[in-house]
């Protein structure tokens, strides 16, 4: 009980909660009455340090955090979120790798839905467990919310792109069966109905590991898997493609030739047909080493949230940073804020194992608006990855955690 209360104490930040309430008064003046009441209660609770001798005050602040961050937050327009629960399996490639180096089986993982508010809040329902312990990941929800793409193992024991219909739970392999050495994964829907994905069909490989890591480039295909065509032919990987609000595709591209390869993962954009490929953030920069899982802030194609991490060290996990490319595109010019880090300047630290020793660690950020972000977060080295709502004011609201699994 003492350990549980200590963890609760560590998550409560009265000053951050006060900043959120004051900002909400400006953003949602129609909620002025309840917000003013909440703000008065927060200010009252800020009258001294929180400690284990006052669990009632901790509980009150937790309730206020949930109300402000989730229940009355205009950015939260949904009742359920989709997530992967993974109890076993090495599911993160190193930062110079892609999915094809991961074990295809041996993963105790399930696609689930968590109800976050309304009747039954906190309940989890299982949607899909792949057969034979196969991997499931790289989720991309369609704009209609009725289906999603994911990566798993299919024909010829190769990696493939699958589509799942959420209404009935039926799944189908989308990508065609080329041959065992050709892997397809990490896909996203395109506005014209086609699908963009990463594929190792060119059979390039990373030089510094003696060809043991196949390189994935950008391809696209029709919704039924036909018409596969190459969009880019680069020596090194392209990762994490996602659509921007203005119709471009945002992705992370690794350069290698005549560059310090530990510091040369740059965000690029291109049109959905592969034309107009150009640098977006990080060109001519030693920081950040890479920005994985970058996602745009809704309504603003120049603002994005991403996981900043190193070359060696943590696999994909790293610090959460909000960027605005209108402020600059090199080093930390466009780094608006590290989360948490309210009021602090983002320093462009140049280091190979950039995120080692930094807590919390993040994966798969999903911006809901310019302030609220749904994330997978590991608070410290004694915790598993859990699901959180975090914001620019340094609040971190726990949605779900499992001591025996990463979420």
mmCIF file of C-alpha atoms in Angstrom:
data_model
loop_
_atom_site.group_PDB
_atom_site.id
_atom_site.type_symbol
_atom_site.label_atom_id
_atom_site.label_comp_id
_atom_site.label_asym_id
_atom_site.label_seq_id
_atom_site.Cartn_x
_atom_site.Cartn_y
_atom_site.Cartn_z
ATOM 1 C CA UNK A 1 0.000 0.000 0.000
ATOM 2 C CA UNK A 2 2.841 2.404 0.781
ATOM 3 C CA UNK A 3 4.456 1.670 -2.582
ATOM 4 C CA UNK A 4 1.152 2.198 -4.398
ATOM 5 C CA UNK A 5 0.571 5.509 -2.619
ATOM 6 C CA UNK A 6 4.124 6.618 -3.403
ATOM 7 C CA UNK A 7 3.501 5.989 -7.107
ATOM 8 C CA UNK A 8 0.252 7.951 -6.923
ATOM 9 C CA UNK A 9 2.072 10.826 -5.224
ATOM 10 C CA UNK A 10 4.687 10.848 -7.985
ATOM 11 C CA UNK A 11 1.960 11.234 -10.630
ATOM 12 C CA UNK A 12 0.156 14.176 -8.993
ATOM 13 C CA UNK A 13 1.462 17.594 -9.997
ATOM 14 C CA UNK A 14 -0.712 20.364 -8.486
ATOM 15 C CA UNK A 15 1.182 23.155 -10.273
ATOM 16 C CA UNK A 16 0.705 21.466 -13.652
ATOM 17 C CA UNK A 17 -2.965 20.918 -12.900
ATOM 18 C CA UNK A 18 -3.350 24.591 -12.020
ATOM 19 C CA UNK A 19 -1.720 25.605 -15.324
ATOM 20 C CA UNK A 20 -4.152 23.344 -17.185
ATOM 21 C CA UNK A 21 -7.218 24.791 -15.411
ATOM 22 C CA UNK A 22 -6.094 28.383 -16.061
ATOM 23 C CA UNK A 23 -5.488 27.611 -19.744
ATOM 24 C CA UNK A 24 -8.858 25.860 -20.053
ATOM 25 C CA UNK A 25 -10.602 28.976 -18.727
ATOM 26 C CA UNK A 26 -9.260 30.787 -21.795
ATOM 27 C CA UNK A 27 -9.776 27.939 -24.264
ATOM 28 C CA UNK A 28 -13.276 26.852 -23.112
ATOM 29 C CA UNK A 29 -14.960 29.888 -21.510
ATOM 30 C CA UNK A 30 -18.333 28.142 -21.813
ATOM 31 C CA UNK A 31 -17.137 25.856 -18.999
ATOM 32 C CA UNK A 32 -16.166 28.799 -16.789
ATOM 33 C CA UNK A 33 -18.266 27.903 -13.743
ATOM 34 C CA UNK A 34 -16.987 24.331 -13.185
ATOM 35 C CA UNK A 35 -13.453 25.357 -14.177
ATOM 36 C CA UNK A 36 -13.365 28.159 -11.615
ATOM 37 C CA UNK A 37 -14.572 25.737 -8.961
ATOM 38 C CA UNK A 38 -11.900 23.209 -9.957
ATOM 39 C CA UNK A 39 -9.245 25.913 -9.959
ATOM 40 C CA UNK A 40 -10.198 26.998 -6.438
ATOM 41 C CA UNK A 41 -9.935 23.398 -5.217
ATOM 42 C CA UNK A 42 -6.557 22.964 -6.912
ATOM 43 C CA UNK A 43 -5.206 26.160 -5.371
ATOM 44 C CA UNK A 44 -6.422 25.006 -1.991
ATOM 45 C CA UNK A 45 -4.679 21.663 -2.445
ATOM 46 C CA UNK A 46 -1.466 23.457 -3.437
ATOM 47 C CA UNK A 47 -1.142 24.865 0.091
ATOM 48 C CA UNK A 48 1.745 22.626 1.128
ATOM 49 C CA UNK A 49 3.675 19.545 -0.005
ATOM 50 C CA UNK A 50 1.793 16.339 -0.705
ATOM 51 C CA UNK A 51 2.761 13.411 1.472
ATOM 52 C CA UNK A 52 1.615 9.934 2.378
ATOM 53 C CA UNK A 53 -0.113 11.247 5.509
ATOM 54 C CA UNK A 54 -2.809 12.928 3.419
ATOM 55 C CA UNK A 55 -4.187 10.363 0.932
ATOM 56 C CA UNK A 56 -7.525 12.214 0.781
ATOM 57 C CA UNK A 57 -5.844 15.263 -0.767
ATOM 58 C CA UNK A 58 -4.059 13.037 -3.272
ATOM 59 C CA UNK A 59 -7.363 11.383 -4.200
ATOM 60 C CA UNK A 60 -9.029 14.778 -4.682
ATOM 61 C CA UNK A 61 -6.287 15.951 -7.041
ATOM 62 C CA UNK A 62 -6.435 12.666 -8.955
ATOM 63 C CA UNK A 63 -10.179 13.142 -9.451
ATOM 64 C CA UNK A 64 -9.669 16.717 -10.630
ATOM 65 C CA UNK A 65 -6.938 15.604 -13.032
ATOM 66 C CA UNK A 66 -9.238 12.990 -14.539
ATOM 67 C CA UNK A 67 -12.096 15.466 -14.866
ATOM 68 C CA UNK A 68 -10.002 18.196 -16.509
ATOM 69 C CA UNK A 69 -7.742 15.956 -18.582
ATOM 70 C CA UNK A 70 -10.277 13.406 -19.764
ATOM 71 C CA UNK A 71 -13.946 13.824 -18.895
ATOM 72 C CA UNK A 72 -14.399 17.507 -19.855
ATOM 73 C CA UNK A 73 -11.439 17.885 -22.210
ATOM 74 C CA UNK A 74 -12.712 19.065 -25.632
ATOM 75 C CA UNK A 75 -9.802 17.227 -27.294
ATOM 76 C CA UNK A 76 -11.151 13.870 -26.102
ATOM 77 C CA UNK A 77 -13.945 13.133 -28.550
ATOM 78 C CA UNK A 78 -14.004 9.336 -28.136
ATOM 79 C CA UNK A 79 -14.949 6.735 -25.557
ATOM 80 C CA UNK A 80 -12.538 3.938 -26.544
ATOM 81 C CA UNK A 81 -8.915 3.651 -27.603
ATOM 82 C CA UNK A 82 -7.204 0.792 -29.415
ATOM 83 C CA UNK A 83 -3.943 -0.586 -28.083
ATOM 84 C CA UNK A 84 -1.685 -3.627 -28.094
ATOM 85 C CA UNK A 85 -1.193 -5.620 -24.901
ATOM 86 C CA UNK A 86 2.086 -7.518 -25.172
ATOM 87 C CA UNK A 87 3.174 -9.843 -22.390
ATOM 88 C CA UNK A 88 6.188 -11.354 -24.162
ATOM 89 C CA UNK A 89 8.288 -10.896 -27.285
ATOM 90 C CA UNK A 90 10.968 -8.522 -28.546
ATOM 91 C CA UNK A 91 8.797 -6.027 -30.350
ATOM 92 C CA UNK A 92 11.060 -3.016 -30.928
ATOM 93 C CA UNK A 93 13.706 -3.045 -33.668
ATOM 94 C CA UNK A 94 16.960 -1.262 -32.913
ATOM 95 C CA UNK A 95 17.228 2.223 -34.362
ATOM 96 C CA UNK A 96 19.147 1.017 -37.416
ATOM 97 C CA UNK A 97 16.697 -1.828 -38.097
ATOM 98 C CA UNK A 98 13.157 -2.509 -39.284
ATOM 99 C CA UNK A 99 10.561 -5.157 -38.481
ATOM 100 C CA UNK A 100 12.149 -7.866 -40.597
ATOM 101 C CA UNK A 101 14.822 -8.474 -37.928
ATOM 102 C CA UNK A 102 12.226 -9.204 -35.230
ATOM 103 C CA UNK A 103 11.121 -12.729 -34.343
ATOM 104 C CA UNK A 104 7.929 -13.472 -36.243
ATOM 105 C CA UNK A 105 6.482 -15.651 -33.489
ATOM 106 C CA UNK A 106 6.696 -16.011 -29.732
ATOM 107 C CA UNK A 107 4.715 -12.866 -29.037
ATOM 108 C CA UNK A 108 1.964 -13.020 -26.450
ATOM 109 C CA UNK A 109 0.161 -10.001 -27.868
ATOM 110 C CA UNK A 110 -3.461 -8.983 -28.415
ATOM 111 C CA UNK A 111 -5.208 -6.022 -30.006
ATOM 112 C CA UNK A 112 -7.554 -4.597 -27.379
ATOM 113 C CA UNK A 113 -9.928 -1.685 -26.802
ATOM 114 C CA UNK A 114 -9.992 0.292 -23.571
ATOM 115 C CA UNK A 115 -13.105 2.232 -22.594
ATOM 116 C CA UNK A 116 -11.813 5.477 -21.152
ATOM 117 C CA UNK A 117 -15.047 7.178 -20.136
ATOM 118 C CA UNK A 118 -18.787 6.692 -19.876
ATOM 119 C CA UNK A 119 -20.455 3.504 -18.710
ATOM 120 C CA UNK A 120 -17.890 0.756 -18.156
ATOM 121 C CA UNK A 121 -14.912 3.121 -18.065
ATOM 122 C CA UNK A 122 -11.712 1.190 -17.423
ATOM 123 C CA UNK A 123 -12.910 -2.060 -18.986
ATOM 124 C CA UNK A 124 -10.874 -3.794 -21.683
ATOM 125 C CA UNK A 125 -12.195 -5.964 -24.489
ATOM 126 C CA UNK A 126 -10.014 -8.177 -26.658
ATOM 127 C CA UNK A 127 -10.388 -7.801 -30.424
ATOM 128 C CA UNK A 128 -7.717 -9.926 -32.126
ATOM 129 C CA UNK A 129 -4.982 -12.321 -31.052
ATOM 130 C CA UNK A 130 -2.872 -13.418 -34.054
ATOM 131 C CA UNK A 131 -2.474 -17.183 -34.517
ATOM 132 C CA UNK A 132 0.704 -19.024 -33.494
ATOM 133 C CA UNK A 133 1.990 -16.184 -31.337
ATOM 134 C CA UNK A 134 2.612 -13.968 -34.364
ATOM 135 C CA UNK A 135 3.507 -10.318 -33.939
ATOM 136 C CA UNK A 136 0.868 -7.596 -34.270
ATOM 137 C CA UNK A 137 1.775 -3.914 -34.426
ATOM 138 C CA UNK A 138 2.110 -0.768 -36.573
ATOM 139 C CA UNK A 139 -1.572 0.111 -36.217
ATOM 140 C CA UNK A 140 -3.056 2.683 -38.580
ATOM 141 C CA UNK A 141 -6.723 3.491 -38.015
ATOM 142 C CA UNK A 142 -8.742 4.516 -41.059
ATOM 143 C CA UNK A 143 -10.314 7.995 -40.975
ATOM 144 C CA UNK A 144 -13.795 6.408 -40.864
ATOM 145 C CA UNK A 145 -12.799 4.497 -37.719
ATOM 146 C CA UNK A 146 -14.256 1.245 -39.058
ATOM 147 C CA UNK A 147 -11.043 -0.562 -40.020
ATOM 148 C CA UNK A 148 -7.298 -0.506 -39.483
ATOM 149 C CA UNK A 149 -4.030 -1.707 -40.958
ATOM 150 C CA UNK A 150 -1.484 -3.701 -38.982
ATOM 151 C CA UNK A 151 1.740 -5.661 -39.503
ATOM 152 C CA UNK A 152 1.948 -9.390 -38.843
ATOM 153 C CA UNK A 153 3.177 -12.661 -40.351
ATOM 154 C CA UNK A 154 1.433 -14.109 -43.384
ATOM 155 C CA UNK A 155 2.118 -16.033 -46.572
ATOM 156 C CA UNK A 156 5.564 -17.615 -47.039
ATOM 157 C CA UNK A 157 6.232 -16.877 -43.349
ATOM 158 C CA UNK A 158 7.016 -13.300 -44.364
ATOM 159 C CA UNK A 159 5.919 -10.003 -42.884
ATOM 160 C CA UNK A 160 2.730 -8.659 -44.441
ATOM 161 C CA UNK A 161 0.246 -5.803 -44.203
ATOM 162 C CA UNK A 162 -3.170 -6.853 -42.928
ATOM 163 C CA UNK A 163 -6.505 -5.064 -42.654
ATOM 164 C CA UNK A 164 -8.994 -5.650 -39.835
ATOM 165 C CA UNK A 165 -12.681 -4.725 -39.918
ATOM 166 C CA UNK A 166 -13.631 -3.609 -36.433
ATOM 167 C CA UNK A 167 -17.348 -4.372 -36.779
ATOM 168 C CA UNK A 168 -16.904 -8.140 -37.074
ATOM 169 C CA UNK A 169 -13.211 -8.688 -36.271
ATOM 170 C CA UNK A 170 -12.450 -10.182 -39.687
ATOM 171 C CA UNK A 171 -8.876 -9.814 -40.927
ATOM 172 C CA UNK A 172 -7.309 -10.258 -44.365
ATOM 173 C CA UNK A 173 -3.794 -10.142 -45.726
ATOM 174 C CA UNK A 174 -3.506 -7.156 -48.078
ATOM 175 C CA UNK A 175 0.050 -7.316 -49.428
ATOM 176 C CA UNK A 176 0.790 -9.943 -52.068
ATOM 177 C CA UNK A 177 3.002 -12.965 -51.482
ATOM 178 C CA UNK A 178 6.259 -12.158 -53.284
ATOM 179 C CA UNK A 179 8.777 -14.530 -51.700
ATOM 180 C CA UNK A 180 10.002 -15.324 -48.163
ATOM 181 C CA UNK A 181 12.785 -12.728 -48.229
ATOM 182 C CA UNK A 182 10.440 -9.848 -49.171
ATOM 183 C CA UNK A 183 8.747 -8.317 -46.152
ATOM 184 C CA UNK A 184 5.942 -5.742 -46.035
ATOM 185 C CA UNK A 185 4.948 -3.729 -42.947
ATOM 186 C CA UNK A 186 4.329 -0.348 -41.301
ATOM 187 C CA UNK A 187 1.530 0.817 -43.612
ATOM 188 C CA UNK A 188 -0.763 3.835 -43.703
ATOM 189 C CA UNK A 189 -3.914 4.631 -45.640
ATOM 190 C CA UNK A 190 -3.734 7.160 -48.483
ATOM 191 C CA UNK A 191 -6.606 9.547 -49.273
ATOM 192 C CA UNK A 192 -7.287 7.952 -52.682
ATOM 193 C CA UNK A 193 -7.925 4.528 -51.116
ATOM 194 C CA UNK A 194 -4.501 3.086 -51.800
ATOM 195 C CA UNK A 195 -2.018 2.028 -49.119
ATOM 196 C CA UNK A 196 1.553 3.207 -48.563
ATOM 197 C CA UNK A 197 3.931 0.819 -46.777
ATOM 198 C CA UNK A 198 7.553 -0.138 -46.154
ATOM 199 C CA UNK A 199 9.019 -3.074 -48.045
ATOM 200 C CA UNK A 200 12.380 -4.858 -48.430
ATOM 201 C CA UNK A 201 11.829 -5.869 -52.082
ATOM 202 C CA UNK A 202 14.938 -3.990 -53.281
ATOM 203 C CA UNK A 203 17.105 -6.230 -51.091
ATOM 204 C CA UNK A 204 19.383 -3.461 -49.929
ATOM 205 C CA UNK A 205 21.027 -3.893 -46.522
ATOM 206 C CA UNK A 206 22.625 -1.728 -43.826
ATOM 207 C CA UNK A 207 26.391 -1.616 -44.507
ATOM 208 C CA UNK A 208 27.761 -1.507 -40.951
ATOM 209 C CA UNK A 209 26.122 -4.787 -39.863
ATOM 210 C CA UNK A 210 27.390 -6.856 -42.792
ATOM 211 C CA UNK A 211 24.078 -7.056 -44.594
ATOM 212 C CA UNK A 212 22.214 -8.629 -41.662
ATOM 213 C CA UNK A 213 19.582 -5.873 -41.597
ATOM 214 C CA UNK A 214 17.434 -5.597 -44.755
ATOM 215 C CA UNK A 215 16.510 -2.031 -45.712
ATOM 216 C CA UNK A 216 12.843 -1.067 -46.124
ATOM 217 C CA UNK A 217 11.836 1.528 -48.706
ATOM 218 C CA UNK A 218 8.499 3.190 -49.447
ATOM 219 C CA UNK A 219 6.024 1.414 -51.753
ATOM 220 C CA UNK A 220 2.314 1.736 -52.407
ATOM 221 C CA UNK A 221 -0.407 -0.661 -53.522
ATOM 222 C CA UNK A 222 -4.108 -0.760 -54.216
ATOM 223 C CA UNK A 223 -6.535 -1.606 -51.417
ATOM 224 C CA UNK A 224 -6.619 -5.246 -52.583
ATOM 225 C CA UNK A 225 -2.819 -5.574 -52.699
ATOM 226 C CA UNK A 226 -2.505 -5.279 -56.468
ATOM 227 C CA UNK A 227 -0.538 -2.642 -58.342
ATOM 228 C CA UNK A 228 2.478 -2.621 -56.018
ATOM 229 C CA UNK A 229 4.929 0.109 -57.063
ATOM 230 C CA UNK A 230 8.104 1.602 -55.628
ATOM 231 C CA UNK A 231 8.073 5.224 -54.450
ATOM 232 C CA UNK A 232 11.662 5.581 -53.221
ATOM 233 C CA UNK A 233 14.969 3.815 -53.800
ATOM 234 C CA UNK A 234 17.218 4.834 -50.916
ATOM 235 C CA UNK A 235 20.298 3.094 -49.555
ATOM 236 C CA UNK A 236 18.889 3.154 -46.022
ATOM 237 C CA UNK A 237 15.543 2.764 -44.300
ATOM 238 C CA UNK A 238 12.405 4.805 -44.469
ATOM 239 C CA UNK A 239 10.260 4.454 -41.334
ATOM 240 C CA UNK A 240 6.922 5.444 -39.807
ATOM 241 C CA UNK A 241 4.960 6.884 -42.762
ATOM 242 C CA UNK A 242 1.879 8.885 -41.798
ATOM 243 C CA UNK A 243 -0.423 11.365 -43.521
ATOM 244 C CA UNK A 244 -0.181 15.099 -42.907
ATOM 245 C CA UNK A 245 -3.343 17.248 -42.865
ATOM 246 C CA UNK A 246 -2.283 18.942 -46.126
ATOM 247 C CA UNK A 247 -2.113 15.668 -48.084
ATOM 248 C CA UNK A 248 1.631 15.014 -47.914
ATOM 249 C CA UNK A 249 3.203 11.911 -46.394
ATOM 250 C CA UNK A 250 5.565 12.417 -43.444
ATOM 251 C CA UNK A 251 8.247 9.773 -42.839
ATOM 252 C CA UNK A 252 11.653 9.274 -41.231
ATOM 253 C CA UNK A 253 14.504 8.675 -43.699
ATOM 254 C CA UNK A 254 17.998 7.528 -42.747
ATOM 255 C CA UNK A 255 20.913 8.937 -44.703
ATOM 256 C CA UNK A 256 24.321 7.270 -44.556
ATOM 257 C CA UNK A 257 26.755 8.220 -47.310
ATOM 258 C CA UNK A 258 29.343 10.849 -46.281
ATOM 259 C CA UNK A 259 27.370 11.619 -43.102
ATOM 260 C CA UNK A 260 27.772 10.744 -39.410
ATOM 261 C CA UNK A 261 25.354 7.838 -39.558
ATOM 262 C CA UNK A 262 24.439 7.995 -35.843
ATOM 263 C CA UNK A 263 23.008 11.482 -36.349
ATOM 264 C CA UNK A 264 21.415 11.416 -39.774
ATOM 265 C CA UNK A 265 17.786 10.339 -39.514
ATOM 266 C CA UNK A 266 15.786 13.180 -41.016
ATOM 267 C CA UNK A 267 12.066 13.724 -41.336
ATOM 268 C CA UNK A 268 11.031 13.887 -44.973
ATOM 269 C CA UNK A 269 7.803 14.543 -46.816
ATOM 270 C CA UNK A 270 6.565 13.426 -50.208
ATOM 271 C CA UNK A 271 3.358 13.333 -52.174
ATOM 272 C CA UNK A 272 1.307 10.121 -51.935
ATOM 273 C CA UNK A 273 2.700 9.060 -55.326
ATOM 274 C CA UNK A 274 6.315 9.486 -54.150
ATOM 275 C CA UNK A 275 6.999 12.747 -55.996
ATOM 276 C CA UNK A 276 8.415 15.902 -54.397
ATOM 277 C CA UNK A 277 10.547 14.142 -51.781
ATOM 278 C CA UNK A 278 12.196 16.756 -49.611
ATOM 279 C CA UNK A 279 13.637 17.313 -46.146
ATOM 280 C CA UNK A 280 11.184 18.478 -43.485
ATOM 281 C CA UNK A 281 13.164 18.525 -40.220
ATOM 282 C CA UNK A 282 16.679 17.668 -39.072
ATOM 283 C CA UNK A 283 18.752 18.184 -42.208
ATOM 284 C CA UNK A 284 22.319 19.407 -41.432
ATOM 285 C CA UNK A 285 21.723 18.626 -37.743
ATOM 286 C CA UNK A 286 23.490 16.523 -35.122
ATOM 287 C CA UNK A 287 20.397 16.728 -32.883
ATOM 288 C CA UNK A 288 18.086 14.960 -32.842
ATOM 289 C CA UNK A 289 19.621 11.628 -33.869
ATOM 290 C CA UNK A 290 16.152 10.535 -34.964
ATOM 291 C CA UNK A 291 12.471 11.393 -34.481
ATOM 292 C CA UNK A 292 10.530 8.139 -34.531
ATOM 293 C CA UNK A 293 6.724 7.836 -34.729
ATOM 294 C CA UNK A 294 6.264 11.517 -35.648
ATOM 295 C CA UNK A 295 2.598 12.480 -35.903
ATOM 296 C CA UNK A 296 1.132 15.843 -36.953
ATOM 297 C CA UNK A 297 -0.875 18.029 -34.622
ATOM 298 C CA UNK A 298 -4.460 17.986 -35.980
ATOM 299 C CA UNK A 299 -5.158 20.945 -38.218
ATOM 300 C CA UNK A 300 -1.532 22.092 -38.402
ATOM 301 C CA UNK A 301 0.770 20.267 -40.849
ATOM 302 C CA UNK A 302 3.825 22.169 -39.614
ATOM 303 C CA UNK A 303 3.514 21.106 -35.968
ATOM 304 C CA UNK A 304 4.274 17.537 -34.979
ATOM 305 C CA UNK A 305 4.997 15.362 -31.980
ATOM 306 C CA UNK A 306 7.708 12.718 -32.021
ATOM 307 C CA UNK A 307 9.956 10.409 -30.021
ATOM 308 C CA UNK A 308 13.510 11.756 -29.933
ATOM 309 C CA UNK A 309 16.107 9.047 -29.340
ATOM 310 C CA UNK A 310 19.662 8.008 -30.189
ATOM 311 C CA UNK A 311 21.393 5.585 -32.529
ATOM 312 C CA UNK A 312 22.480 2.902 -30.089
ATOM 313 C CA UNK A 313 20.905 2.588 -26.658
ATOM 314 C CA UNK A 314 17.136 2.431 -26.270
ATOM 315 C CA UNK A 315 15.328 0.763 -29.162
ATOM 316 C CA UNK A 316 12.894 3.372 -30.501
ATOM 317 C CA UNK A 317 11.899 4.560 -27.004
ATOM 318 C CA UNK A 318 12.888 8.095 -26.125
ATOM 319 C CA UNK A 319 11.897 11.606 -25.107
ATOM 320 C CA UNK A 320 8.643 13.212 -26.217
ATOM 321 C CA UNK A 321 9.138 16.538 -28.024
ATOM 322 C CA UNK A 322 6.709 18.936 -29.685
ATOM 323 C CA UNK A 323 8.055 20.650 -32.831
ATOM 324 C CA UNK A 324 6.954 23.541 -35.011
ATOM 325 C CA UNK A 325 8.761 23.620 -38.359
ATOM 326 C CA UNK A 326 7.748 27.258 -38.939
ATOM 327 C CA UNK A 327 10.200 28.209 -36.173
ATOM 328 C CA UNK A 328 13.134 26.435 -37.829
ATOM 329 C CA UNK A 329 14.129 23.029 -39.144
ATOM 330 C CA UNK A 330 17.689 22.484 -37.869
ATOM 331 C CA UNK A 331 18.885 21.249 -34.467
ATOM 332 C CA UNK A 332 16.458 22.491 -31.771
ATOM 333 C CA UNK A 333 15.264 25.581 -33.695
ATOM 334 C CA UNK A 334 11.751 24.151 -34.040
ATOM 335 C CA UNK A 335 11.647 22.279 -30.724
ATOM 336 C CA UNK A 336 8.795 23.949 -28.838
ATOM 337 C CA UNK A 337 8.840 21.827 -25.718
ATOM 338 C CA UNK A 338 9.920 18.536 -24.254
ATOM 339 C CA UNK A 339 7.098 16.742 -22.416
ATOM 340 C CA UNK A 340 7.425 17.106 -19.425
ATOM 341 C CA UNK A 341 9.418 20.322 -19.444
ATOM 342 C CA UNK A 342 7.042 23.251 -19.144
ATOM 343 C CA UNK A 343 8.857 26.581 -19.435
ATOM 344 C CA UNK A 344 12.233 24.973 -20.161
ATOM 345 C CA UNK A 345 14.294 25.387 -23.314
ATOM 346 C CA UNK A 346 14.959 22.217 -25.302
ATOM 347 C CA UNK A 347 18.727 21.759 -25.443
ATOM 348 C CA UNK A 348 20.229 20.064 -28.534
ATOM 349 C CA UNK A 349 22.415 17.526 -26.720
ATOM 350 C CA UNK A 350 24.725 15.663 -29.109
ATOM 351 C CA UNK A 351 25.147 12.076 -27.925
ATOM 352 C CA UNK A 352 24.862 8.638 -29.470
ATOM 353 C CA UNK A 353 22.762 6.987 -26.726
ATOM 354 C CA UNK A 354 20.681 10.130 -26.511
ATOM 355 C CA UNK A 355 17.745 8.902 -24.400
ATOM 356 C CA UNK A 356 19.683 6.646 -22.030
ATOM 357 C CA UNK A 357 19.153 7.752 -18.447
ATOM 358 C CA UNK A 358 16.223 9.983 -19.412
ATOM 359 C CA UNK A 359 12.787 9.371 -17.876
ATOM 360 C CA UNK A 360 10.001 8.999 -18.732
ATOM 361 C CA UNK A 361 10.343 7.128 -22.018
ATOM 362 C CA UNK A 362 7.675 7.227 -24.724
ATOM 363 C CA UNK A 363 6.350 5.359 -27.749
ATOM 364 C CA UNK A 364 3.603 5.927 -30.338
ATOM 365 C CA UNK A 365 2.431 9.478 -29.565
ATOM 366 C CA UNK A 366 -0.972 10.511 -30.900
ATOM 367 C CA UNK A 367 -1.690 14.267 -30.670
ATOM 368 C CA UNK A 368 -5.369 15.006 -30.033
ATOM 369 C CA UNK A 369 -4.910 18.773 -30.332
ATOM 370 C CA UNK A 370 -2.083 21.266 -29.788
ATOM 371 C CA UNK A 371 -1.981 20.511 -26.056
ATOM 372 C CA UNK A 372 -3.251 16.980 -25.317
ATOM 373 C CA UNK A 373 -1.440 13.811 -26.391
ATOM 374 C CA UNK A 374 -2.282 10.125 -26.089
ATOM 375 C CA UNK A 375 0.921 8.137 -25.529
ATOM 376 C CA UNK A 376 2.481 4.906 -24.405
ATOM 377 C CA UNK A 377 4.755 5.885 -21.523
ATOM 378 C CA UNK A 378 7.216 4.138 -19.221
ATOM 379 C CA UNK A 379 7.543 6.391 -16.144
ATOM 380 C CA UNK A 380 10.685 4.752 -14.724
ATOM 381 C CA UNK A 381 12.865 1.645 -14.902
ATOM 382 C CA UNK A 382 10.602 -0.244 -12.477
ATOM 383 C CA UNK A 383 7.462 0.197 -14.595
ATOM 384 C CA UNK A 384 6.078 -1.302 -17.789
ATOM 385 C CA UNK A 385 4.759 0.762 -20.690
ATOM 386 C CA UNK A 386 1.288 2.074 -19.870
ATOM 387 C CA UNK A 387 -1.323 4.230 -21.590
ATOM 388 C CA UNK A 388 -1.430 7.908 -20.599
ATOM 389 C CA UNK A 389 -2.873 11.258 -21.547
ATOM 390 C CA UNK A 390 -0.142 13.884 -21.201
ATOM 391 C CA UNK A 391 -0.194 17.585 -21.929
ATOM 392 C CA UNK A 392 2.038 20.614 -22.404
ATOM 393 C CA UNK A 393 1.525 21.649 -18.789
ATOM 394 C CA UNK A 394 3.324 18.522 -17.470
ATOM 395 C CA UNK A 395 0.221 16.567 -16.459
ATOM 396 C CA UNK A 396 0.324 12.792 -16.992
ATOM 397 C CA UNK A 397 -3.016 11.020 -16.516
ATOM 398 C CA UNK A 398 -2.798 7.234 -16.284
ATOM 399 C CA UNK A 399 -5.412 5.459 -18.403
ATOM 400 C CA UNK A 400 -4.262 1.851 -18.046
ATOM 401 C CA UNK A 401 -1.289 -0.190 -16.913
ATOM 402 C CA UNK A 402 -0.575 -3.888 -16.425
ATOM 403 C CA UNK A 403 2.304 -5.060 -14.198
ATOM 404 C CA UNK A 404 2.700 -8.143 -16.401
ATOM 405 C CA UNK A 405 2.534 -6.515 -19.827
ATOM 406 C CA UNK A 406 3.509 -3.538 -21.932
ATOM 407 C CA UNK A 407 0.592 -1.537 -23.345
#
